[in-house]
Tab-separated table of C-alpha atoms and ligand atoms in Angstrom:
chain	number	residue	atom	x	y	z
A	1	UNK	CA	11.972	15.698	-7.475
A	2	UNK	CA	8.857	17.228	-8.982
A	3	UNK	CA	6.315	17.944	-6.248
A	4	UNK	CA	2.952	19.452	-7.125
A	5	UNK	CA	0.078	20.733	-5.018
A	6	UNK	CA	-3.631	21.608	-5.260
A	7	UNK	CA	-2.874	24.765	-7.234
A	8	UNK	CA	-1.251	22.604	-9.937
A	9	UNK	CA	-4.305	20.383	-10.364
A	10	UNK	CA	-7.648	21.033	-12.035
A	11	UNK	CA	-10.335	19.257	-10.008
A	12	UNK	CA	-12.883	19.877	-12.761
A	13	UNK	CA	-11.225	17.170	-14.880
A	14	UNK	CA	-12.123	14.325	-12.547
A	15	UNK	CA	-15.449	15.883	-11.519
A	16	UNK	CA	-16.504	15.747	-15.173
A	17	UNK	CA	-15.681	12.046	-15.541
A	18	UNK	CA	-17.575	8.852	-14.765
A	19	UNK	CA	-15.390	7.037	-12.261
A	20	UNK	CA	-15.651	3.300	-11.513
A	21	UNK	CA	-13.817	2.002	-8.463
A	22	UNK	CA	-13.012	-1.709	-8.893
A	23	UNK	CA	-12.790	-3.236	-5.406
A	24	UNK	CA	-14.043	-1.830	-2.105
A	25	UNK	CA	-11.362	-2.828	0.375
A	26	UNK	CA	-8.412	-1.099	2.044
A	27	UNK	CA	-7.995	1.469	-0.731
A	28	UNK	CA	-11.284	1.209	-2.640
A	29	UNK	CA	-13.476	2.487	0.168
A	30	UNK	CA	-11.420	5.521	1.248
A	31	UNK	CA	-10.691	6.477	-2.341
A	32	UNK	CA	-14.372	6.320	-3.286
A	33	UNK	CA	-15.422	8.337	-0.221
A	34	UNK	CA	-12.724	10.989	-0.758
A	35	UNK	CA	-13.650	11.327	-4.443
A	36	UNK	CA	-17.299	11.666	-3.547
A	37	UNK	CA	-16.566	14.350	-0.939
A	38	UNK	CA	-14.387	16.136	-3.528
A	39	UNK	CA	-17.384	16.506	-5.822
A	40	UNK	CA	-17.023	13.514	-8.142
A	41	UNK	CA	-20.733	12.960	-8.737
A	42	UNK	CA	-20.763	10.065	-11.170
A	43	UNK	CA	-19.158	7.310	-9.158
A	44	UNK	CA	-19.820	3.577	-8.994
A	45	UNK	CA	-18.238	0.709	-7.125
A	46	UNK	CA	-17.572	-2.312	-9.356
A	47	UNK	CA	-17.752	-5.684	-7.622
A	48	UNK	CA	-17.787	-9.332	-8.640
A	49	UNK	CA	-20.882	-11.547	-8.348
A	50	UNK	CA	-21.748	-12.345	-4.731
A	51	UNK	CA	-19.153	-9.900	-3.425
A	52	UNK	CA	-18.815	-9.652	0.330
A	53	UNK	CA	-18.065	-5.928	-0.140
A	54	UNK	CA	-21.449	-5.050	-1.588
A	55	UNK	CA	-23.204	-4.393	1.739
A	56	UNK	CA	-20.509	-1.979	2.850
A	57	UNK	CA	-20.584	0.045	-0.377
A	58	UNK	CA	-24.377	0.225	-0.238
A	59	UNK	CA	-24.310	1.255	3.414
A	60	UNK	CA	-22.020	4.097	2.313
A	61	UNK	CA	-24.747	5.083	-0.199
A	62	UNK	CA	-22.682	4.311	-3.266
A	63	UNK	CA	-24.019	2.641	-6.402
A	64	UNK	CA	-22.740	-0.887	-7.036
A	65	UNK	CA	-22.396	-2.439	-10.500
A	66	UNK	CA	-20.913	-5.621	-11.893
A	67	UNK	CA	-17.411	-5.526	-13.354
A	68	UNK	CA	-18.277	-5.573	-17.059
A	69	UNK	CA	-21.036	-2.955	-16.854
A	70	UNK	CA	-18.807	-0.657	-14.823
A	71	UNK	CA	-16.015	-1.041	-17.384
A	72	UNK	CA	-18.372	-0.152	-20.242
A	73	UNK	CA	-19.743	2.895	-18.373
A	74	UNK	CA	-16.552	4.392	-16.956
A	75	UNK	CA	-14.359	7.182	-18.264
A	76	UNK	CA	-11.923	6.330	-15.490
A	77	UNK	CA	-11.502	2.755	-14.186
A	78	UNK	CA	-9.550	2.428	-10.954
A	79	UNK	CA	-7.903	-0.889	-10.074
A	80	UNK	CA	-8.319	-1.259	-6.306
A	81	UNK	CA	-8.362	-5.004	-5.726
A	82	UNK	CA	-5.407	-7.326	-5.053
A	83	UNK	CA	-2.470	-6.969	-7.421
A	84	UNK	CA	-2.251	-10.697	-8.066
A	85	UNK	CA	-5.857	-10.797	-9.392
A	86	UNK	CA	-5.590	-7.747	-11.620
A	87	UNK	CA	-4.373	-9.413	-14.826
A	88	UNK	CA	-7.164	-11.972	-14.945
A	89	UNK	CA	-9.911	-9.497	-14.052
A	90	UNK	CA	-8.588	-6.968	-16.582
A	91	UNK	CA	-8.544	-9.547	-19.389
A	92	UNK	CA	-11.983	-10.974	-18.618
A	93	UNK	CA	-13.999	-8.001	-17.486
A	94	UNK	CA	-12.277	-4.732	-18.416
A	95	UNK	CA	-10.385	-5.027	-21.705
A	96	UNK	CA	-13.415	-6.223	-23.729
A	97	UNK	CA	-15.677	-3.436	-22.423
A	98	UNK	CA	-13.676	-0.287	-21.667
A	99	UNK	CA	-14.599	2.657	-23.886
A	100	UNK	CA	-12.138	3.911	-26.476
A	101	UNK	CA	-9.933	6.527	-24.829
A	102	UNK	CA	-10.870	5.654	-21.247
A	103	UNK	CA	-8.326	5.934	-18.434
A	104	UNK	CA	-7.014	3.083	-16.308
A	105	UNK	CA	-5.705	4.076	-12.880
A	106	UNK	CA	-3.566	1.949	-10.555
A	107	UNK	CA	-2.576	2.481	-6.915
A	108	UNK	CA	0.513	0.318	-7.305
A	109	UNK	CA	2.730	-0.344	-10.306
A	110	UNK	CA	3.088	-4.127	-10.113
A	111	UNK	CA	0.743	-5.298	-12.873
A	112	UNK	CA	2.154	-2.821	-15.392
A	113	UNK	CA	5.803	-3.028	-14.303
A	114	UNK	CA	5.943	-6.784	-14.744
A	115	UNK	CA	3.810	-6.879	-17.903
A	116	UNK	CA	0.980	-8.818	-16.277
A	117	UNK	CA	-1.368	-6.319	-17.880
A	118	UNK	CA	-0.604	-4.871	-21.306
A	119	UNK	CA	-3.293	-2.200	-21.624
A	120	UNK	CA	-5.012	-1.463	-24.895
A	121	UNK	CA	-3.166	1.223	-26.861
A	122	UNK	CA	-6.089	3.661	-26.865
A	123	UNK	CA	-6.198	3.894	-23.056
A	124	UNK	CA	-4.518	6.388	-20.747
A	125	UNK	CA	-2.690	4.477	-18.017
A	126	UNK	CA	-1.775	6.241	-14.787
A	127	UNK	CA	-0.493	5.519	-11.335
A	128	UNK	CA	-1.903	7.388	-8.338
A	129	UNK	CA	-0.394	5.853	-5.213
A	130	UNK	CA	-1.187	7.410	-1.841
A	131	UNK	CA	1.712	6.683	0.504
A	132	UNK	CA	-0.073	5.165	3.445
A	133	UNK	CA	-2.850	2.808	4.412
A	134	UNK	CA	-6.439	3.407	3.390
A	135	UNK	CA	-7.474	4.249	6.944
A	136	UNK	CA	-5.032	7.181	6.976
A	137	UNK	CA	-6.087	8.249	3.477
A	138	UNK	CA	-9.620	8.713	4.758
A	139	UNK	CA	-8.862	10.155	8.208
A	140	UNK	CA	-6.320	12.669	6.851
A	141	UNK	CA	-8.751	13.799	4.172
A	142	UNK	CA	-11.556	14.173	6.718
A	143	UNK	CA	-9.231	16.300	8.879
A	144	UNK	CA	-8.559	18.634	5.928
A	145	UNK	CA	-5.149	17.164	5.208
A	146	UNK	CA	-3.933	14.492	2.817
A	147	UNK	CA	-1.304	11.850	2.183
A	148	UNK	CA	1.737	12.406	0.001
A	149	UNK	CA	0.789	10.749	-3.271
A	150	UNK	CA	3.027	9.403	-6.024
A	151	UNK	CA	1.865	9.750	-9.619
A	152	UNK	CA	3.099	8.469	-12.971
A	153	UNK	CA	1.912	8.033	-16.518
A	154	UNK	CA	2.654	4.790	-18.374
A	155	UNK	CA	0.562	5.530	-21.452
A	156	UNK	CA	-0.739	8.897	-22.632
A	157	UNK	CA	-3.129	8.151	-25.478
A	158	UNK	CA	-5.240	11.269	-24.951
A	159	UNK	CA	-2.466	13.774	-24.330
A	160	UNK	CA	-4.165	14.601	-21.026
A	161	UNK	CA	-3.152	11.650	-18.861
A	162	UNK	CA	-0.925	13.586	-16.482
A	163	UNK	CA	-3.469	16.353	-15.889
A	164	UNK	CA	-6.134	13.738	-15.182
A	165	UNK	CA	-3.834	11.823	-12.818
A	166	UNK	CA	-3.144	15.039	-10.897
A	167	UNK	CA	-6.840	15.857	-10.770
A	168	UNK	CA	-7.575	12.374	-9.400
A	169	UNK	CA	-4.743	12.590	-6.875
A	170	UNK	CA	-5.951	16.023	-5.716
A	171	UNK	CA	-9.493	14.678	-5.281
A	172	UNK	CA	-8.039	12.076	-2.896
A	173	UNK	CA	-6.455	14.879	-0.874
A	174	UNK	CA	-2.945	14.342	-2.236
A	175	UNK	CA	-2.607	17.949	-3.395
A	176	UNK	CA	-2.728	19.130	0.223
A	177	UNK	CA	0.372	17.106	1.118
A	178	UNK	CA	2.293	16.899	-2.168
A	179	UNK	CA	1.968	14.913	-5.382
A	180	UNK	CA	5.342	13.546	-6.380
A	181	UNK	CA	6.231	12.354	-9.855
A	182	UNK	CA	7.624	8.856	-10.256
A	183	UNK	CA	7.423	6.001	-12.770
A	184	UNK	CA	5.548	2.696	-12.510
A	185	UNK	CA	8.899	0.890	-12.280
A	186	UNK	CA	10.328	3.118	-9.554
A	187	UNK	CA	7.194	3.052	-7.404
A	188	UNK	CA	6.750	-0.682	-7.801
A	189	UNK	CA	10.355	-1.731	-7.219
A	190	UNK	CA	10.898	0.565	-4.224
A	191	UNK	CA	7.587	-0.517	-2.687
A	192	UNK	CA	8.312	-4.243	-3.054
A	193	UNK	CA	11.874	-3.764	-1.827
A	194	UNK	CA	10.770	-1.957	1.312
A	195	UNK	CA	8.038	-4.502	1.989
A	196	UNK	CA	10.478	-7.380	1.698
A	197	UNK	CA	13.674	-5.972	3.144
A	198	UNK	CA	12.959	-3.068	5.469
A	199	UNK	CA	9.795	-2.031	7.272
A	200	UNK	CA	7.456	-4.982	6.776
A	201	UNK	CA	10.011	-7.729	6.273
A	202	UNK	CA	12.762	-6.917	8.719
A	203	UNK	CA	11.130	-5.056	11.601
A	204	UNK	CA	8.720	-7.815	12.708
A	205	UNK	CA	11.502	-10.422	12.470
A	206	UNK	CA	13.782	-8.177	14.491
A	207	UNK	CA	11.147	-7.688	17.186
A	208	UNK	CA	10.471	-11.426	17.456
A	209	UNK	CA	14.186	-12.256	17.533
A	210	UNK	CA	14.783	-9.725	20.312
A	211	UNK	CA	11.789	-11.006	22.288
A	212	UNK	CA	12.962	-14.641	21.855
A	213	UNK	CA	16.489	-13.758	22.993
A	214	UNK	CA	15.247	-12.178	26.235
A	215	UNK	CA	12.671	-14.877	27.010
A	216	UNK	CA	15.195	-17.646	26.311
A	217	UNK	CA	17.514	-15.987	28.841
A	218	UNK	CA	14.789	-16.098	31.505
A	219	UNK	CA	13.219	-12.615	31.203
A	220	UNK	CA	9.461	-12.383	31.583
A	221	UNK	CA	7.571	-12.225	28.279
A	222	UNK	CA	5.810	-9.049	29.416
A	223	UNK	CA	9.039	-7.173	30.052
A	224	UNK	CA	10.472	-8.501	26.784
A	225	UNK	CA	7.339	-7.318	24.999
A	226	UNK	CA	7.524	-3.816	26.432
A	227	UNK	CA	11.166	-3.447	25.499
A	228	UNK	CA	11.157	-4.997	22.038
A	229	UNK	CA	7.701	-4.168	20.696
A	230	UNK	CA	6.004	-1.296	22.532
A	231	UNK	CA	8.850	1.129	21.841
A	232	UNK	CA	8.390	0.742	18.076
A	233	UNK	CA	5.700	3.406	18.225
A	234	UNK	CA	8.012	5.709	20.116
A	235	UNK	CA	10.854	5.474	17.623
A	236	UNK	CA	8.453	5.655	14.662
A	237	UNK	CA	6.993	8.930	15.955
A	238	UNK	CA	10.422	10.359	16.739
A	239	UNK	CA	12.052	9.519	13.405
A	240	UNK	CA	9.084	10.637	11.306
A	241	UNK	CA	8.946	13.945	13.204
A	242	UNK	CA	12.659	14.687	13.603
A	243	UNK	CA	14.678	12.332	11.404
A	244	UNK	CA	17.150	9.758	12.666
A	245	UNK	CA	19.686	12.304	13.869
A	246	UNK	CA	16.950	14.250	15.674
A	247	UNK	CA	15.689	11.053	17.312
A	248	UNK	CA	19.149	10.433	18.761
A	249	UNK	CA	18.999	13.805	20.524
A	250	UNK	CA	15.679	12.909	22.133
A	251	UNK	CA	16.803	9.702	23.815
A	252	UNK	CA	19.052	9.194	26.829
A	253	UNK	CA	22.834	9.015	26.417
A	254	UNK	CA	22.556	5.449	27.659
A	255	UNK	CA	20.136	4.488	24.894
A	256	UNK	CA	22.169	6.372	22.318
A	257	UNK	CA	25.394	4.659	23.389
A	258	UNK	CA	23.783	1.206	23.231
A	259	UNK	CA	22.468	2.004	19.763
A	260	UNK	CA	25.906	3.068	18.589
A	261	UNK	CA	27.449	-0.179	19.764
A	262	UNK	CA	24.708	-2.624	18.829
A	263	UNK	CA	23.107	-1.338	15.621
A	264	UNK	CA	25.862	-2.270	13.236
A	265	UNK	CA	26.429	-5.639	14.866
A	266	UNK	CA	22.890	-6.498	13.749
A	267	UNK	CA	22.722	-4.704	10.392
A	268	UNK	CA	26.095	-5.806	9.055
A	269	UNK	CA	27.791	-5.660	5.649
A	270	UNK	CA	26.245	-9.071	5.078
A	271	UNK	CA	22.771	-7.634	5.754
A	272	UNK	CA	23.408	-4.939	3.158
A	273	UNK	CA	24.575	-7.553	0.634
A	274	UNK	CA	21.373	-9.487	1.247
A	275	UNK	CA	19.341	-6.289	0.728
A	276	UNK	CA	20.950	-5.880	-2.700
A	277	UNK	CA	20.039	-9.496	-3.486
A	278	UNK	CA	16.425	-8.855	-2.466
A	279	UNK	CA	16.364	-5.769	-4.692
A	280	UNK	CA	17.656	-7.846	-7.613
A	281	UNK	CA	15.020	-10.503	-6.914
A	282	UNK	CA	12.322	-7.810	-6.956
A	283	UNK	CA	13.585	-6.146	-10.151
A	284	UNK	CA	13.877	-9.406	-12.046
A	285	UNK	CA	10.239	-10.109	-11.248
A	286	UNK	CA	10.862	-13.251	-9.184
A	287	UNK	CA	9.039	-11.998	-6.095
A	288	UNK	CA	5.988	-11.034	-8.179
A	289	UNK	CA	6.046	-14.449	-9.883
A	290	UNK	CA	6.122	-16.230	-6.525
A	291	UNK	CA	3.229	-14.097	-5.243
A	292	UNK	CA	1.132	-15.022	-8.263
A	293	UNK	CA	2.034	-18.712	-7.961
A	294	UNK	CA	1.027	-18.651	-4.287
A	295	UNK	CA	-2.276	-16.947	-5.182
A	296	UNK	CA	-3.013	-19.575	-7.873
A	297	UNK	CA	-2.413	-22.368	-5.337
A	298	UNK	CA	-4.800	-20.808	-2.796
A	299	UNK	CA	-2.083	-18.919	-0.845
A	300	UNK	CA	-0.395	-21.849	0.986
A	301	UNK	CA	2.689	-19.774	1.797
A	302	UNK	CA	0.780	-16.685	2.960
A	303	UNK	CA	-1.532	-18.816	5.101
A	304	UNK	CA	1.353	-20.741	6.682
A	305	UNK	CA	3.147	-17.506	7.509
A	306	UNK	CA	-0.002	-16.030	9.109
A	307	UNK	CA	-0.436	-19.177	11.210
A	308	UNK	CA	3.204	-19.097	12.268
A	309	UNK	CA	2.958	-15.447	13.329
A	310	UNK	CA	-0.239	-16.120	15.297
A	311	UNK	CA	1.394	-19.016	17.179
A	312	UNK	CA	4.465	-17.027	18.279
A	313	UNK	CA	4.509	-16.445	22.081
A	314	UNK	CA	4.844	-12.689	21.569
A	315	UNK	CA	1.140	-12.686	20.581
A	316	UNK	CA	0.035	-14.214	23.886
A	317	UNK	CA	2.154	-11.691	25.788
A	318	UNK	CA	0.630	-8.867	23.753
A	319	UNK	CA	-2.900	-10.124	24.369
A	320	UNK	CA	-2.265	-10.324	28.150
A	321	UNK	CA	-0.919	-6.763	28.213
A	322	UNK	CA	-3.744	-5.342	26.130
A	323	UNK	CA	-6.248	-6.934	28.524
A	324	UNK	CA	-4.377	-5.490	31.468
A	325	UNK	CA	-4.866	-1.992	30.070
A	326	UNK	CA	-8.645	-2.451	29.831
A	327	UNK	CA	-10.669	-0.840	32.619
B	401	NDP	P1	-7.950	-5.323	-0.858
B	401	NDP	O1	-7.455	-6.697	-0.601
B	401	NDP	O2	-8.433	-4.528	0.311
B	401	NDP	O3	-9.152	-5.437	-1.930
B	401	NDP	C1	-10.313	-6.038	-1.562
B	401	NDP	C2	-11.413	-5.650	-2.538
B	401	NDP	O4	-11.131	-6.216	-3.820
B	401	NDP	C3	-12.733	-6.201	-2.069
B	401	NDP	O5	-13.770	-5.309	-2.395
B	401	NDP	C4	-12.838	-7.475	-2.870
B	401	NDP	O6	-14.166	-7.825	-3.115
B	401	NDP	C5	-12.202	-7.071	-4.192
B	401	NDP	N1	-11.677	-8.225	-4.901
B	401	NDP	C6	-10.811	-9.138	-4.429
B	401	NDP	N2	-10.514	-10.056	-5.369
B	401	NDP	C7	-11.230	-9.702	-6.443
B	401	NDP	C8	-11.381	-10.272	-7.734
B	401	NDP	N3	-10.707	-11.365	-8.093
B	401	NDP	N4	-12.206	-9.679	-8.597
B	401	NDP	C9	-12.882	-8.566	-8.247
B	401	NDP	N5	-12.792	-7.969	-7.053
B	401	NDP	C10	-11.975	-8.543	-6.162
B	401	NDP	O7	-6.881	-4.534	-1.717
B	401	NDP	P2	-6.058	-3.242	-1.258
B	401	NDP	O8	-6.994	-2.088	-1.176
B	401	NDP	O9	-5.172	-3.560	-0.112
B	401	NDP	O10	-5.121	-3.048	-2.527
B	401	NDP	C11	-5.669	-2.562	-3.760
B	401	NDP	C12	-4.567	-1.921	-4.573
B	401	NDP	O11	-4.084	-0.781	-3.869
B	401	NDP	C13	-3.358	-2.818	-4.789
B	401	NDP	O12	-2.842	-2.494	-6.069
B	401	NDP	C14	-2.392	-2.388	-3.711
B	401	NDP	O13	-1.043	-2.658	-4.024
B	401	NDP	C15	-2.674	-0.894	-3.704
B	401	NDP	N6	-2.326	-0.189	-2.464
B	401	NDP	C16	-2.823	-0.640	-1.266
B	401	NDP	C17	-2.584	0.058	-0.110
B	401	NDP	C18	-3.269	-0.359	1.163
B	401	NDP	O14	-3.545	0.527	1.987
B	401	NDP	N7	-3.605	-1.628	1.398
B	401	NDP	C19	-1.703	1.248	-0.094
B	401	NDP	C20	-1.331	1.704	-1.417
B	401	NDP	C21	-1.608	0.963	-2.544
B	401	NDP	P3	-14.831	-9.109	-2.431
B	401	NDP	O15	-15.591	-8.573	-1.257
B	401	NDP	O16	-15.704	-9.614	-3.539
B	401	NDP	O17	-13.730	-10.072	-2.059
B	402	MG	MG1	2.755	-2.255	-1.510
B	403	MG	MG1	14.238	0.650	27.296
């Protein structure tokens, strides 16, 4: 693993460039604000016509431009809008206007990994992926810290792509926590795998299944909620601070014994086989294809899944308990 820090990055590189942030959402806003606070003076937010994000960017005292003008102006164009829209927006608004030798920066490898975007040969193409949500990117930076940030270079037309990627990552605060080298393929595949099979895919299903099992057996939804959902924060804090082995030392022998008996009855050899299948599905590009098909159809599958989650009785239990806690 190659891990680099502030001392390995030259902030002057990004401070000397015109930076256009395309999209002002989860990542766009914190990235723009961190860059600005790191001394990047020539910064614009690039938004589509009639964008709902315009008011927020203007309230943050940032200049707002349309997509094509921003592309023509920028030395560095940063792709911070949904992955499934990136190919179309790049083709229509960026590729025809980007300056010769400009740099294209991504926060996630999907569009490049699966060939949805094939950037012009004269461009530098880099990945700078903070490992965490945008809210944490901003709050950590403001507290003088940063998020671990992955970086990669897919195309180095200028010969300076890596130095510029490190400068950008450091301006986000990544050099305070560690900037770790990866590739577009590794970042993208691992990210999609985890989203599908581990943290975002499996944990919510596991919580709901545990809640359903208790409620079905006659337990009160509130007790089921406390057991199966509230303790997620506890274990998350323990395992991020101490590791899994360290977490085991911090819980009661009773809890530890239950975990030893139950864990592998739930995550079985069959579960691991299914994880490998999900990984294959990700690497062959099927998951990305289905995402794009869903987007083209107006997100019927995403919308149905949101509605299903909202209708699950665990939500009503959660709402009752959150109200209870209010003074
Ligand atoms: P968001 O969904 O928050 O992006 C919303 C922004 O993109 C809005 O400003 C929106 O403008 C604009 N936008 C949406 N569609 C279009 C379009 N078709 N054309 C132009 N602008 C558009 O995205 P995220 O910040 O969640 O993700 C951005 C990138 O960062 C992705 O590559 C993602 O994988 C990556 N990433 C995200 C993380 C996160 O914290 N969410 C973490 C690490 C990486 P409008 O108001 O006009 O709709
Ligand atoms: Mg992701
Ligand atoms: Mg308990």
